[in-house]
Coordinates of C-alpha atoms in Angstrom, one line a residue:
X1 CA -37.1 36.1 -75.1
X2 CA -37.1 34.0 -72.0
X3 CA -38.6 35.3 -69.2
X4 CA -35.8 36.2 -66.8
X5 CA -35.9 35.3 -63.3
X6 CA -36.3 37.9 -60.3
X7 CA -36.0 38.2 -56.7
X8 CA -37.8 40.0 -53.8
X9 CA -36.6 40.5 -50.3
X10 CA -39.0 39.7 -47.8
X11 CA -38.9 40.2 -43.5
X12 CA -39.0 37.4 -41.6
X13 CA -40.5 39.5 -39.4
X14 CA -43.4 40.9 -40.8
X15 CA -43.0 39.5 -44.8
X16 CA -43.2 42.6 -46.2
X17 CA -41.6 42.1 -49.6
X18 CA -39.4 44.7 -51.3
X19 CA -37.4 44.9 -54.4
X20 CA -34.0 46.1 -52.5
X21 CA -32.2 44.9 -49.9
X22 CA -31.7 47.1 -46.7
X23 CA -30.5 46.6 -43.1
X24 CA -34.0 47.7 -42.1
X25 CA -37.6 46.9 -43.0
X26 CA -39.3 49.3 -44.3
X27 CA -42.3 48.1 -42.7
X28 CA -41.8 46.9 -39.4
X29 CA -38.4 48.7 -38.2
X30 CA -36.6 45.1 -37.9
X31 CA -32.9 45.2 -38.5
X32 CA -31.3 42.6 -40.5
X33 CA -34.1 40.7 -41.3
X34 CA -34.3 41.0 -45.1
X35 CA -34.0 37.6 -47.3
X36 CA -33.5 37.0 -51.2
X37 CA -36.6 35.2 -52.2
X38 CA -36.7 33.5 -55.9
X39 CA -39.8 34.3 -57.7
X40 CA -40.9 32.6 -60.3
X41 CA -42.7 35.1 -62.9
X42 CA -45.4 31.9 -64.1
X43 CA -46.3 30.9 -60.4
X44 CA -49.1 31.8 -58.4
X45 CA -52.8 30.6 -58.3
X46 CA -54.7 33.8 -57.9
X47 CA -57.0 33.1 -61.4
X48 CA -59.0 34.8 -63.0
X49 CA -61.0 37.7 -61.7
X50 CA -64.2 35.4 -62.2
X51 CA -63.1 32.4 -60.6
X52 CA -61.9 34.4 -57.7
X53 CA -65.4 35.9 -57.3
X54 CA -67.1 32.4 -57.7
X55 CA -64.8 31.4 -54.9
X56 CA -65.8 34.3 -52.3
X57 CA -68.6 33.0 -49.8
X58 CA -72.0 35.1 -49.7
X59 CA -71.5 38.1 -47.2
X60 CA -74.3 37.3 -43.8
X61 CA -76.1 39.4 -41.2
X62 CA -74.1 39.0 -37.8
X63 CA -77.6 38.4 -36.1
X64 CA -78.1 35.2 -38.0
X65 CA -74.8 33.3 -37.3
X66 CA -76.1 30.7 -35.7
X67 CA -73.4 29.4 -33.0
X68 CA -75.7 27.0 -31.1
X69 CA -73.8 23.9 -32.1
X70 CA -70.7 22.3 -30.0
X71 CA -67.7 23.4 -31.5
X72 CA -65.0 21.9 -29.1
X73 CA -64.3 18.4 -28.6
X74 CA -62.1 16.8 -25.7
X75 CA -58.5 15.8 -27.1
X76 CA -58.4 13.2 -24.1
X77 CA -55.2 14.8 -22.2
X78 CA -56.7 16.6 -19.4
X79 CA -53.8 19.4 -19.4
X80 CA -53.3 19.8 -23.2
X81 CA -57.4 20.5 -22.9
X82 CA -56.6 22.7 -20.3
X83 CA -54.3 24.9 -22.6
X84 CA -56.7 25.1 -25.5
X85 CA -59.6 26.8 -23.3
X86 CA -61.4 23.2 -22.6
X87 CA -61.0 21.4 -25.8
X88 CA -60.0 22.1 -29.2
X89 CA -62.0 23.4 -31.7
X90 CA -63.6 22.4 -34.7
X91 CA -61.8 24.1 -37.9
X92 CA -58.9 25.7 -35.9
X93 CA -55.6 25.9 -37.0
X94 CA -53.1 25.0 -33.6
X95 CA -49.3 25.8 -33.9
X96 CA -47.7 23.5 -31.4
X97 CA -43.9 24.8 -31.4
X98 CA -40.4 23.9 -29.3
X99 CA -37.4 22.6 -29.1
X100 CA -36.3 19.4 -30.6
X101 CA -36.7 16.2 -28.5
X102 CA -38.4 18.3 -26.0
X103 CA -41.7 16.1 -27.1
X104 CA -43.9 17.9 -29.5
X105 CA -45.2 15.1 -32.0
X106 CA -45.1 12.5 -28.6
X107 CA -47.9 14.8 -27.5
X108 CA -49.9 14.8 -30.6
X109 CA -49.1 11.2 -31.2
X110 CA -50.8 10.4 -27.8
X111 CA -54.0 12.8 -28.6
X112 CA -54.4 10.7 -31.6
X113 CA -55.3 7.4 -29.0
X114 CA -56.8 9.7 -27.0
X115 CA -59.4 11.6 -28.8
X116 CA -61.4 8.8 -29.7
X117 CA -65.4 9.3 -29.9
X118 CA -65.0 8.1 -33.9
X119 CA -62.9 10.7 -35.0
X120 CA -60.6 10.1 -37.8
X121 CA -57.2 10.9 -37.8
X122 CA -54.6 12.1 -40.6
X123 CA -51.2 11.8 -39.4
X124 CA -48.7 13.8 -42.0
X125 CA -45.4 13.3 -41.3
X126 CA -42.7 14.7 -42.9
X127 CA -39.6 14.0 -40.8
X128 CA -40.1 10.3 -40.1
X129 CA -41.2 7.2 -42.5
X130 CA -44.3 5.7 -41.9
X131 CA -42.6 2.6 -40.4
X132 CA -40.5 5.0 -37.4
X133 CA -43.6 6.0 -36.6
X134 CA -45.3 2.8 -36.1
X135 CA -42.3 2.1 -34.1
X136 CA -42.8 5.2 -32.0
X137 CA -46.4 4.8 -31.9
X138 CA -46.0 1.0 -30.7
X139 CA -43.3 2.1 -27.7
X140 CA -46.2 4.7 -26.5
X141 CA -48.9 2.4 -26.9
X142 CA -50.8 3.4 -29.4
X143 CA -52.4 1.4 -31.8
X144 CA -56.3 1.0 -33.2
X145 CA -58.8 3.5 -33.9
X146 CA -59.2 5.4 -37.0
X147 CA -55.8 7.1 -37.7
X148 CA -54.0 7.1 -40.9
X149 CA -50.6 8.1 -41.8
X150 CA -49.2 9.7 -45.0
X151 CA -45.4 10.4 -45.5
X152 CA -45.5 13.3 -47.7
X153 CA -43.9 16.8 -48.2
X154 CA -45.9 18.0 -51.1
X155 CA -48.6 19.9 -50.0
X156 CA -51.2 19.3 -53.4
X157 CA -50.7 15.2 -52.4
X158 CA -51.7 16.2 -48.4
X159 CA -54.9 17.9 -49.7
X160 CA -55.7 15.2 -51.8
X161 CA -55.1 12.7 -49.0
X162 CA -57.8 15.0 -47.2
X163 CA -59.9 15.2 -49.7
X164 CA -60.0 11.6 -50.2
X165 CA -60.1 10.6 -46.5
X166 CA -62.7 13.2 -45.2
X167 CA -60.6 13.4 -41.7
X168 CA -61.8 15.5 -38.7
X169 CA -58.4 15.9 -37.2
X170 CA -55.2 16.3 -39.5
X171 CA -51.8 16.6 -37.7
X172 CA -49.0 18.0 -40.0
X173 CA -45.2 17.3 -38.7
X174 CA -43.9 19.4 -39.3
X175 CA -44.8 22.6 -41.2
X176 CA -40.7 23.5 -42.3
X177 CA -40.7 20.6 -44.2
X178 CA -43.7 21.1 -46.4
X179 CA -43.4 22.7 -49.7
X180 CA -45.8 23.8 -52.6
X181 CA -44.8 22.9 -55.9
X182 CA -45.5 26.5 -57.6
X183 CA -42.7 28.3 -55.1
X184 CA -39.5 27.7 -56.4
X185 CA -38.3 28.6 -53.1
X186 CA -36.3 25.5 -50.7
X187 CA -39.1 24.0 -47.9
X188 CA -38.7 25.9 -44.8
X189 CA -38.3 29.4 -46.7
X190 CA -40.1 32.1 -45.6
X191 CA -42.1 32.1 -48.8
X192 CA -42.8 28.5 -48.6
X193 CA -43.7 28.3 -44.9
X194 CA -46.2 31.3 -45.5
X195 CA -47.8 30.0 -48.5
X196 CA -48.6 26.3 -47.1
X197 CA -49.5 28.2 -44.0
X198 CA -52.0 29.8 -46.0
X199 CA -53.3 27.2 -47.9
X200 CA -53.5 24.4 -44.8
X201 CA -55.4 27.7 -43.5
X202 CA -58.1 28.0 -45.4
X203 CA -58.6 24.2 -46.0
X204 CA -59.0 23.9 -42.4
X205 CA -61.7 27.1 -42.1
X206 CA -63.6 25.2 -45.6
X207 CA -63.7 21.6 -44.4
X208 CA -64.0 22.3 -41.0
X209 CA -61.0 20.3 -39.9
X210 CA -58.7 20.6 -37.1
X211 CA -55.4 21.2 -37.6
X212 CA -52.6 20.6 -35.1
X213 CA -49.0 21.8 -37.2
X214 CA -45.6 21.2 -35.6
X215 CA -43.3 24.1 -36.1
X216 CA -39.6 24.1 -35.1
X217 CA -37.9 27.1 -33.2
X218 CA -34.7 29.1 -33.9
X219 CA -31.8 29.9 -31.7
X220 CA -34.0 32.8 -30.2
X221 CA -36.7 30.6 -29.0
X222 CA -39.3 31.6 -31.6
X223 CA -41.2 29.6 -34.2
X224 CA -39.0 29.4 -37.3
X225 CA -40.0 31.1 -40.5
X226 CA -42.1 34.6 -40.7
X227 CA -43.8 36.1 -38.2
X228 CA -46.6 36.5 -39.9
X229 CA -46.8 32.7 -39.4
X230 CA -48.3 33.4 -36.0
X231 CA -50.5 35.7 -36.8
X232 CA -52.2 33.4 -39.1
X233 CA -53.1 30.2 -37.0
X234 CA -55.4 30.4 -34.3
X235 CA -53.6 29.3 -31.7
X236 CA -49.3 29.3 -30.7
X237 CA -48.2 26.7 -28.2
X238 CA -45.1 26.5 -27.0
X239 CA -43.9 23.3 -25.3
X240 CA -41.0 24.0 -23.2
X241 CA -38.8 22.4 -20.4
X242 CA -35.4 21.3 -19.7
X243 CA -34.1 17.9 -21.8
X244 CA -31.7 17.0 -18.7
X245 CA -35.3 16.9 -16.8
X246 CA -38.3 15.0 -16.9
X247 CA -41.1 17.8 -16.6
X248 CA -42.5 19.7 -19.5
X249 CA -44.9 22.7 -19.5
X250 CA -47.5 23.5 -22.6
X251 CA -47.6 27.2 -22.8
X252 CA -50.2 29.1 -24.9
X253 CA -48.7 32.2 -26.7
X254 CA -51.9 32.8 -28.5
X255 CA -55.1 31.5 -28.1
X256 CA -58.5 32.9 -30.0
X257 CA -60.5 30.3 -28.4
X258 CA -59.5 30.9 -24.9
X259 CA -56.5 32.4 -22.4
X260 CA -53.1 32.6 -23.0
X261 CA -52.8 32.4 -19.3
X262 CA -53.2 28.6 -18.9
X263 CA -50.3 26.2 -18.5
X264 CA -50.5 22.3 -18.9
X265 CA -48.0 20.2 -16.7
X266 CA -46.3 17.0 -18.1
X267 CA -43.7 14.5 -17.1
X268 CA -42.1 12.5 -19.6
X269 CA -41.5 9.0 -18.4
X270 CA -40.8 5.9 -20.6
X271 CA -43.5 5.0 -21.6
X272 CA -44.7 8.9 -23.0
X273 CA -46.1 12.0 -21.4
X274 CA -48.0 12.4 -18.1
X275 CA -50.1 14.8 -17.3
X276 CA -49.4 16.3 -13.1
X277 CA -52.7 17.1 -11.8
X278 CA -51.1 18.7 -9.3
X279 CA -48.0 21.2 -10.2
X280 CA -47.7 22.5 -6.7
X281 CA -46.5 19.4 -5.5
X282 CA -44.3 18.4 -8.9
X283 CA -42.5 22.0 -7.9
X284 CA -42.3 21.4 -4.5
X285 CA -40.8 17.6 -4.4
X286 CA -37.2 17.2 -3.2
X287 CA -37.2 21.1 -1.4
X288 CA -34.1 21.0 1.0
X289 CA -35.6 21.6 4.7
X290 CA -34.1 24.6 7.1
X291 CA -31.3 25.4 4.1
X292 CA -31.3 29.6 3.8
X293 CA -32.1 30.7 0.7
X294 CA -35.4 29.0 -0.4
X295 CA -38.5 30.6 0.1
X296 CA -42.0 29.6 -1.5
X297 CA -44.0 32.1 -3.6
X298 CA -47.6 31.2 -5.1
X299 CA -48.8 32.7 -8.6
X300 CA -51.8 32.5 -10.2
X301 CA -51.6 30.3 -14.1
X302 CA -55.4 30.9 -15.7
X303 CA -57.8 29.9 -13.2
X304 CA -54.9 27.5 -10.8
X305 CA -53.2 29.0 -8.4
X306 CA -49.8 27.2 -8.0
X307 CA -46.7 27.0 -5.6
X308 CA -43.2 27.5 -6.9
X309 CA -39.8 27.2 -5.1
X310 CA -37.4 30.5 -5.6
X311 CA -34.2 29.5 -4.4
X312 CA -31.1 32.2 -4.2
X313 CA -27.9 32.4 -3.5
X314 CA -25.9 36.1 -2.2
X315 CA -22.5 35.7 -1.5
X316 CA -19.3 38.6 -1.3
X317 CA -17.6 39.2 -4.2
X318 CA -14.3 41.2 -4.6
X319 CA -15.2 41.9 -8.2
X320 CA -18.3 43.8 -10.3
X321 CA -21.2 42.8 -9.1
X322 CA -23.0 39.3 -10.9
X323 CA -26.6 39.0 -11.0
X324 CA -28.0 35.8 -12.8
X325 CA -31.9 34.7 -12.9
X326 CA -33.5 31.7 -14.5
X327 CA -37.1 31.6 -14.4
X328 CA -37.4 35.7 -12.8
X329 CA -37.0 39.0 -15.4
X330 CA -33.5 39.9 -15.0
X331 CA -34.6 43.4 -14.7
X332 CA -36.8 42.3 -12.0
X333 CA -34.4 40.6 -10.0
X334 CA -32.1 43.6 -10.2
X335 CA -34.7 46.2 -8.9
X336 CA -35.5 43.9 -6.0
X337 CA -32.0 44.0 -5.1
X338 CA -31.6 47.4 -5.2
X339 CA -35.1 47.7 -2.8
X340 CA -33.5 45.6 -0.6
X341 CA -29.9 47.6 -0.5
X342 CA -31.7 50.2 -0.1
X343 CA -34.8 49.7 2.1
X344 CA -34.0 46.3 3.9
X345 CA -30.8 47.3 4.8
X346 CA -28.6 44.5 3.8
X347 CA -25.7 45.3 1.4
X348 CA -26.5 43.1 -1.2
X349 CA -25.2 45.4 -4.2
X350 CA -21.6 44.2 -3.2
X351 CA -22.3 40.8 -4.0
X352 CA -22.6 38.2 -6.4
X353 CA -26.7 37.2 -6.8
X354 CA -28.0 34.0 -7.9
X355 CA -32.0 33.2 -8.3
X356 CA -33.6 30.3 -9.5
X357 CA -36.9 29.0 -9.6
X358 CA -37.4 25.2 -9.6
X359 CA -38.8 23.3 -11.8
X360 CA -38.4 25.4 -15.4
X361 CA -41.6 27.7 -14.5
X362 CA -41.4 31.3 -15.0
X363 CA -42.3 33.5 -12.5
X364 CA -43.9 37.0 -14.4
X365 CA -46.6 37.8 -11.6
X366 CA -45.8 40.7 -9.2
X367 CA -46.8 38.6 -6.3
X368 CA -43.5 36.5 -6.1
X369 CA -41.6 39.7 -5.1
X370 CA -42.3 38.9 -1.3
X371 CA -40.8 35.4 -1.8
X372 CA -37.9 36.4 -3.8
X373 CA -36.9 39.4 -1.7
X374 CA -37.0 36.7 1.6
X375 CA -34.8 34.3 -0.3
X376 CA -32.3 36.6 -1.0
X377 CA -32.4 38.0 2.3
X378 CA -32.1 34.1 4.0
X379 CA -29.2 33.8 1.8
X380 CA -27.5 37.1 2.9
X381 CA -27.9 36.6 6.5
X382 CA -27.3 32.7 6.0
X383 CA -30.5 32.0 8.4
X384 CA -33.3 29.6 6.8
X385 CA -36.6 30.9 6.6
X386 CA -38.1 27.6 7.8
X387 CA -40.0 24.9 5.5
X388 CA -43.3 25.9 6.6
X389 CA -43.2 29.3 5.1
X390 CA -44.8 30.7 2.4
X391 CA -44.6 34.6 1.1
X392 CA -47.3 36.3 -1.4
X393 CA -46.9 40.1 -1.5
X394 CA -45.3 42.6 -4.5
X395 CA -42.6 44.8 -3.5
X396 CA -43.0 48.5 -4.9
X397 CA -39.5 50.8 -4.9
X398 CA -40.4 52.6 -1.7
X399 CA -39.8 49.0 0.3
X400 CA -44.1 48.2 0.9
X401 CA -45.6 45.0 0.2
X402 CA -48.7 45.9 -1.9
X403 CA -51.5 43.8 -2.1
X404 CA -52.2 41.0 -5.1
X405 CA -55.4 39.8 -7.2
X406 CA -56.8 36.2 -5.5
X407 CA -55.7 36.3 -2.3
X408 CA -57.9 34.1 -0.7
X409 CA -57.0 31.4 -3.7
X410 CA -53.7 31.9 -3.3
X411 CA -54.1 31.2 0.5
X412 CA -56.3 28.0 -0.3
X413 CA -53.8 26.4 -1.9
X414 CA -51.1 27.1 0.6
X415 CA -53.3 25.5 3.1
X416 CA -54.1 23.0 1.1
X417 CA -50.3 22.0 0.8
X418 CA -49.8 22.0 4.8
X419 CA -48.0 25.1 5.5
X420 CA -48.2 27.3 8.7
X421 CA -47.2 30.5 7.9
X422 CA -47.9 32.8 5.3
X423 CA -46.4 36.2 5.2
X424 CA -49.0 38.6 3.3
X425 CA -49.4 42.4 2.6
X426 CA -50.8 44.4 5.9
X427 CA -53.1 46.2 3.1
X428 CA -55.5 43.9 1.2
X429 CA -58.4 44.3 -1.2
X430 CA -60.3 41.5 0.0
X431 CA -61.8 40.2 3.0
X432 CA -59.3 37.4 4.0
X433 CA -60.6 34.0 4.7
X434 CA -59.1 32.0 8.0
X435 CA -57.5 28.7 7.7
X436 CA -57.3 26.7 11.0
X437 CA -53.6 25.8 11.5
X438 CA -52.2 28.8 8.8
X439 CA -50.8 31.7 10.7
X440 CA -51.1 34.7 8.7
X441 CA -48.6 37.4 9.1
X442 CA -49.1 40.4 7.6
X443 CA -46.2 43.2 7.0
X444 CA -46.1 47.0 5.5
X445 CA -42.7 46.9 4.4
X446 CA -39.7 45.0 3.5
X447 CA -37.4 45.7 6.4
X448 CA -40.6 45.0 8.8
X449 CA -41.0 41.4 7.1
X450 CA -37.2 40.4 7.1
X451 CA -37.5 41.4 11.1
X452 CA -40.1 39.3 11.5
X453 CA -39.4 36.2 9.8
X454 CA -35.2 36.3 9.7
X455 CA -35.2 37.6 13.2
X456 CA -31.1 38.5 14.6
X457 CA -30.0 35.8 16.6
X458 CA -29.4 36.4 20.3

């Protein structure tokens, strides 16, 4: 009797598997994210119980791991460094994930001229034929050194390439279409992207190798394919940005190696990315001068502090109130509204709101509140705030400006920039540093700022 054929449903969520479907996952609460998943009852390389015990490494005391030797290396792109917690590390597994076009393999493609230092290089590409990306290669000038490149989707002919090759770097583009030949399951499946996960996993942790794998997103901005996907790798990168503009930023969702804090700055020009040394400035280029509603707020991105632009717009409205925020929480932006309804005394809730901060950052720090709060009040009372102004200060729900972490660095950098003013909590932690030229002024409370630095015409 042939052996008949079953199915499993498993979470893209969490891949729990289960032999009935259900709206909900029994495991991790998620609705509608149960899948049919073929299962082929001959598959599977588990082995027998000896070989699997052969297999299993030799359990050591944790006070004789030795860790003296170096086990990051430079990838030669100061800001992708940056992201990565000063280098990459030997036998890590990196998930570099975004949108397409927005210039995930160009950045690999250049580490792989960068790196240098006699690594070699496997270049797996899965999307493109070997000649597009000599083409691609050739247009951002690289070309030499010891890279290879393989056009393959099986995964048993990419291990034997490695195998064969003895690379210290291996670059995989991308992981949705690689597929194991012992899941019957279509590449890009959940099964499928789990088990090659797994596998390129523990390749990378036995060979030592360094593994850089380019995952696509869905509609919700998340790495396609299981969850559990990101829980496996070392590190999640996200590369995100507008298409329509020429600046990218490398975000790190997870790192094991370093913070998730860090952001790496790019501009993609012709001739492939650049890194910007200097955001602050990137952000700040082309800011209109005496227009009301534009006010600029300094945050703090791992170890940088950096200027942004938060620009707003407040106008009446003879219908239900519209609030829209790119780059702030939406929840945010609505409770500093209502703060200043109700505290600054300016009858915003009536109106139509618009906030925006330049340049495709996102502002999640609590010390933009000041800024943002300003703008929208320069836009209510249509008066500019002046170009040489600069606000750092959180806003609590009784209308105070409460101090912030970094003050002083935040204060640097504003200096450094060649403001004059700074408007800055009345109550700080720290001892505050003077800058020659930068006129602090410091404020208890919303209504008390927007007097000072919006003052009524006469």
């Amino acid at each position: 009797m042939a052996n008949k054929r079953k199915t499993v449903y498993c979470c893209s969520e969490c891949g729990n598997e289960t032999p009935n479907w259900a709206g909900k996952c029994p495991a991790c609460g998620a609705w509608n994210t149960l899948t049919e998943v073929a299962l082929d009852p001959g598959s599977g390389r588990r082995g027998s119980g000896a070989a699997r015990a052969a297999a299993v490494g030799k359990a050591q005391p944790l006070s004789e791991l030795n860790t003296s030797e170096e086990i990051r290396f430079s990838t030669g792109i100061p800001e992708f460094d940056r992201v990565l917690g000063g280098g990459a590390v030997v036998g890590s597994l990196v998930l570099v994930g975004g949108a397409p076009g927005i210039g995930k393999s160009t950045l690999l493609l250049q580490m792989c001229a960068s790196t240098g230092n006699g690594r070699r290089i496997l270049y797996v590409t899965g999307e493109e034929s070997q000649r597009q990306l000599k083409l691609r290669a050739t247009r951002l000038g690289v070309d030499g050194g010891d890279i290879y490149v393989l056009a393959e989707t099986d995964l048993d002919t990419i291990i034997a390439a490695v195998d064969e090759l003895q690379p210290d770097i291996a670059i995989i583009d991308s992981i949705q279409t690689i597929s194991d030949g012992d899941v019957t399951s279509a590449p890009g499946s959940i099964t499928q992207v789990r088990e090659c996960t797994m596998r390129i996993m523990r390749l990378s942790k036995e060979k030592r190798l360094s593994v850089f794998v380019v995952g696509h997103i869905n509609k919700e901005g998340s790495i396609a394919g299981p969850k559990v996907l990101e829980h496996m790798v070392d590190c999640v990168l996200y590369f995100e940005g507008e298409r329509s503009t020429s600046f990218r930023i490398l975000r790190a969702a997870k790192n094991r190696f370093g913070s998730t804090n860090e952001i790496g700055v790019f501009e993609m020009e012709d001739h492939g990315l650049k890194c910007v040394e200097n955001p602050s400035e990137m952000l700040l280029s082309g800011r209109p001068e005496n227009s009301p509603g534009t006010c600029v707020a300094c945050v703090i991105e791992g170890t940088r502090p950096i200027l942004a632009e938060v620009q707003a717009l407040v106008t009446p409205s003879q219908y239900n109130a519209a609030r829209r925020s790119n780059g702030i929480d939406y929840n945010r932006a609505a409770m500093l509204l209502a703060v200043l309804d109700k505290r600054g005394g300016l009858s915003v809730g009536s109106c139509d709101s618009y906030i925006n901060v330049i340049g495709g950052l996102s502002l999640d720090e609590p010390a933009a509140d000041l800024a943002t709060t300003l703008a929208l009040a320069s836009s209510y009372l249509d008066r500019p705030l002046g170009a040489d102004l600069a606000a750092i200060g959180e806003v609590g729900l009784s209308g105070e400006i409460r101090s912030v972490s970094a003050l002083n660095q935040r204060l640097s950098e504003i200096y450094r920039l060649g403001f004059k003013r700074c408007v800055i909590p009345a109550h700080v932690r720290d001892d505050i540093r003077k800058y020659d030229g930068l006129q602090l002024i410091p404020v208890k409370t919303i209504s008390e700022a927007i007097a000072v630095v919006l003052p009524r015409e006469r």
